[in-house]
């Protein structure tokens, strides 16, 4: 109880890295100039923003730093990308996306449907995978944009967005990906892909909240969402959040350096956690695609018990995770991602997402492994369904 | 995370009277795995004094569901059946120092289980929530009886409140109109009646509403079709009804495969026959984005 808290909810948000905070602080104090100003105050800041732009460009493997537009985060980037495409191709009235997107895409699409756009939501199978043949069949010249997330926030499942972008390009359709969960966790090299637009969000990789990026490939028709000043070359009006942009740049450098570690050490910790739970706890299922998956995420369904109750007990041990169960979200049904995968109702309410970062340690994982079996046992002892299941088995 | 009272936390972390009561002579079971919570309440009632000598529970559900069950057993132990039946869901919530509004359905579930257990003790049949004639919310199996009782007992006035207290309307949302009708009817029966006119109990809503009657027929027919689909691990659910168009969601093995169109046309034929009118069946594929969760 008194031990240091263990944070395994990094897909929700991350702690700001020390280097990031240190780099940001001067931009609140001495370097408070407006980068648009002519004087020295502004100039220095403008140069810092330019540097951050290059740092993000390098994280994404983009061909040009001018392809990077700073925004307020993933939600704004997604909204901008999709609305831009609709404005750029007014004759095209269709959008293709998936059933498991983040609400920042889904709720926008829902609103666009009200306005008369047709939205095709690609279904997923039990492992959260898309049927590429169905996708191919939907691609047509009247589609304004395809928007498909690179990595799913709940399960970590990776979609083959590079392949899907090639297919879209062959069909003459713009391709956007919500890479909010992918950026900084898997290698991205945009100049060698057909991806036209990409969203990322700083707070998912140790930059602060409220800063993000929309990548727009050079040559892609673009219409800004926010109109006003000429910032970001007229593509995103509003005085730049300079401190956060500087922080995002540093976070991008750190993420790029840490990528090999993320793909090995963090992945090993994730696997240690997952294997440990599978070995010790009966009736658990791993959600999503077990192969094509973010290195930091595991989503585990504990049958016959409910997610919020698990989280409360984890929290009592100082462990932070999250759940796709109904009770944790204020709605009454399991998350749309779990429902889309059609997982059995014995498991749908008992899913727990553990999402790691490079700040987690083996000792922390081992402590979680000590606690989880005990928690599951306690809740199953309370559940009327567990004894019934035991009898049947 | 929810802002639970200390009492809720205490009853969740240290549940009282959890487990099986071997010599129970009254058992009430409500809820289900699919609904996300369920409570099995076991009582030992003294047949002479009709006093509840012991009470135990098993609960599947969130923190407040477990806490409400624990609180309920503490509240009813030592009470007579009559005294126990007077306990309202609000009493359970009060005992716990209050519940978040969205969690009031946990207290309602407790009261339901208590009534089911006492009915079981008395050898009466408990109004089954899945009694087709009165089922309003199919997603969570909520009957018009429970909705009406809960509205009256708690003075509810909005659909949102009804959803918080009973879960009805919290799934596909297609029953919201029906809930509004019940609310309107109860509201009008609350208004002072003109002198001389006794406030007659309102006519049962279902018998007089053609739309609801139609939905009920569709549900009945779907209930008959379901076992056929279940052979292929499939299921069908009514999502919406607009005029002659019936929106259905097919799930499981029958959704998405080539057989879907065959399945749909035969369902359409059966529904036409059951309703005695031309209808069009439209499959609903997308998960409603309105219901998309904000798990960040
Ligand atoms: C996949 C995905 N897209 C978009 C967002 C929204 O990003 P932001 O919080 O920066 O608006 C999130 C996280 O919240 C996410 O996980």
mmCIF file with all atom_site columns, C-alpha atoms and ligand atoms in Angstrom, chain A residues 11-12 72-78 101-105 149 151-154 178-181 199-204 209-212 353, chain B residues 294-296, ligand 1:
data_model
loop_
_atom_site.group_PDB
_atom_site.id
_atom_site.type_symbol
_atom_site.label_atom_id
_atom_site.label_alt_id
_atom_site.label_comp_id
_atom_site.label_asym_id
_atom_site.label_entity_id
_atom_site.label_seq_id
_atom_site.pdbx_PDB_ins_code
_atom_site.Cartn_x
_atom_site.Cartn_y
_atom_site.Cartn_z
_atom_site.occupancy
_atom_site.B_iso_or_equiv
_atom_site.pdbx_formal_charge
_atom_site.auth_seq_id
_atom_site.auth_comp_id
_atom_site.auth_asym_id
_atom_site.auth_atom_id
_atom_site.pdbx_PDB_model_num
ATOM   1  C CA . UNK A 1 11  ? -1.918  4.924  -23.524 1.00 0.00 ? 11  UNK A CA 1
ATOM   2  C CA . UNK A 1 12  ? -4.123  7.344  -21.599 1.00 0.00 ? 12  UNK A CA 1
ATOM   3  C CA . UNK A 1 72  ? -3.497  21.374 -30.056 1.00 0.00 ? 72  UNK A CA 1
ATOM   4  C CA . UNK A 1 73  ? -3.381  17.579 -30.112 1.00 0.00 ? 73  UNK A CA 1
ATOM   5  C CA . UNK A 1 74  ? -4.676  14.405 -31.658 1.00 0.00 ? 74  UNK A CA 1
ATOM   6  C CA . UNK A 1 75  ? -8.313  15.455 -31.692 1.00 0.00 ? 75  UNK A CA 1
ATOM   7  C CA . UNK A 1 76  ? -7.670  18.665 -33.588 1.00 0.00 ? 76  UNK A CA 1
ATOM   8  C CA . UNK A 1 77  ? -5.334  16.924 -36.028 1.00 0.00 ? 77  UNK A CA 1
ATOM   9  C CA . UNK A 1 78  ? -7.932  14.268 -36.836 1.00 0.00 ? 78  UNK A CA 1
ATOM   10 C CA . UNK A 1 101 ? -11.345 4.425  -34.252 1.00 0.00 ? 101 UNK A CA 1
ATOM   11 C CA . UNK A 1 102 ? -10.969 6.845  -31.370 1.00 0.00 ? 102 UNK A CA 1
ATOM   12 C CA . UNK A 1 103 ? -14.041 9.032  -30.734 1.00 0.00 ? 103 UNK A CA 1
ATOM   13 C CA . UNK A 1 104 ? -12.025 11.920 -32.214 1.00 0.00 ? 104 UNK A CA 1
ATOM   14 C CA . UNK A 1 105 ? -12.667 10.269 -35.579 1.00 0.00 ? 105 UNK A CA 1
ATOM   15 C CA . UNK A 1 149 ? -5.728  4.467  -37.012 1.00 0.00 ? 149 UNK A CA 1
ATOM   16 C CA . UNK A 1 151 ? -2.481  1.584  -33.523 1.00 0.00 ? 151 UNK A CA 1
ATOM   17 C CA . UNK A 1 152 ? -5.587  1.028  -31.464 1.00 0.00 ? 152 UNK A CA 1
ATOM   18 C CA . UNK A 1 153 ? -5.546  2.772  -28.103 1.00 0.00 ? 153 UNK A CA 1
ATOM   19 C CA . UNK A 1 154 ? -7.419  0.018  -26.261 1.00 0.00 ? 154 UNK A CA 1
ATOM   20 C CA . UNK A 1 178 ? -4.413  8.573  -36.571 1.00 0.00 ? 178 UNK A CA 1
ATOM   21 C CA . UNK A 1 179 ? -0.962  7.617  -35.308 1.00 0.00 ? 179 UNK A CA 1
ATOM   22 C CA . UNK A 1 180 ? -1.498  9.057  -31.825 1.00 0.00 ? 180 UNK A CA 1
ATOM   23 C CA . UNK A 1 181 ? -0.713  5.689  -30.212 1.00 0.00 ? 181 UNK A CA 1
ATOM   24 C CA . UNK A 1 199 ? -1.966  12.795 -36.563 1.00 0.00 ? 199 UNK A CA 1
ATOM   25 C CA . UNK A 1 200 ? 0.113   12.564 -33.434 1.00 0.00 ? 200 UNK A CA 1
ATOM   26 C CA . UNK A 1 201 ? -0.278  13.842 -29.887 1.00 0.00 ? 201 UNK A CA 1
ATOM   27 C CA . UNK A 1 202 ? 2.530   14.914 -27.578 1.00 0.00 ? 202 UNK A CA 1
ATOM   28 C CA . UNK A 1 203 ? 1.107   13.684 -24.309 1.00 0.00 ? 203 UNK A CA 1
ATOM   29 C CA . UNK A 1 204 ? 1.281   10.067 -25.441 1.00 0.00 ? 204 UNK A CA 1
ATOM   30 C CA . UNK A 1 209 ? -0.941  17.659 -23.068 1.00 0.00 ? 209 UNK A CA 1
ATOM   31 C CA . UNK A 1 210 ? -2.490  20.034 -25.563 1.00 0.00 ? 210 UNK A CA 1
ATOM   32 C CA . UNK A 1 211 ? 0.192   19.841 -28.224 1.00 0.00 ? 211 UNK A CA 1
ATOM   33 C CA . UNK A 1 212 ? 0.125   17.695 -31.335 1.00 0.00 ? 212 UNK A CA 1
ATOM   34 C CA . UNK A 1 353 ? -5.562  -2.503 -20.410 1.00 0.00 ? 353 UNK A CA 1
ATOM   35 C CA . UNK B 2 294 ? -13.806 7.917  -24.533 1.00 0.00 ? 294 UNK B CA 1
ATOM   36 C CA . UNK B 2 295 ? -11.180 5.532  -23.241 1.00 0.00 ? 295 UNK B CA 1
ATOM   37 C CA . UNK B 2 296 ? -8.216  7.753  -24.032 1.00 0.00 ? 296 UNK B CA 1
HETATM 38 C C1 . LIG C 3 .   ? -5.917  6.843  -30.994 1.00 0.00 ? 1   LIG C C1 1
HETATM 39 C C2 . LIG C 3 .   ? -6.145  8.199  -30.407 1.00 0.00 ? 1   LIG C C2 1
HETATM 40 N N1 . LIG C 3 .   ? -6.532  9.215  -31.193 1.00 0.00 ? 1   LIG C N1 1
HETATM 41 C C3 . LIG C 3 .   ? -6.747  10.448 -30.703 1.00 0.00 ? 1   LIG C C3 1
HETATM 42 C C4 . LIG C 3 .   ? -6.595  10.740 -29.375 1.00 0.00 ? 1   LIG C C4 1
HETATM 43 C C5 . LIG C 3 .   ? -6.873  12.126 -28.889 1.00 0.00 ? 1   LIG C C5 1
HETATM 44 O O1 . LIG C 3 .   ? -5.693  12.847 -28.725 1.00 0.00 ? 1   LIG C O1 1
HETATM 45 P P1 . LIG C 3 .   ? -5.694  14.179 -27.848 1.00 0.00 ? 1   LIG C P1 1
HETATM 46 O O2 . LIG C 3 .   ? -5.957  13.759 -26.448 1.00 0.00 ? 1   LIG C O2 1
HETATM 47 O O3 . LIG C 3 .   ? -4.327  14.745 -28.012 1.00 0.00 ? 1   LIG C O3 1
HETATM 48 O O4 . LIG C 3 .   ? -6.739  15.075 -28.418 1.00 0.00 ? 1   LIG C O4 1
HETATM 49 C C6 . LIG C 3 .   ? -6.196  9.696  -28.497 1.00 0.00 ? 1   LIG C C6 1
HETATM 50 C C7 . LIG C 3 .   ? -6.022  9.865  -27.045 1.00 0.00 ? 1   LIG C C7 1
HETATM 51 O O5 . LIG C 3 .   ? -6.687  10.463 -26.295 1.00 0.00 ? 1   LIG C O5 1
HETATM 52 C C8 . LIG C 3 .   ? -5.980  8.410  -29.040 1.00 0.00 ? 1   LIG C C8 1
HETATM 53 O O6 . LIG C 3 .   ? -5.617  7.392  -28.242 1.00 0.00 ? 1   LIG C O6 1
#
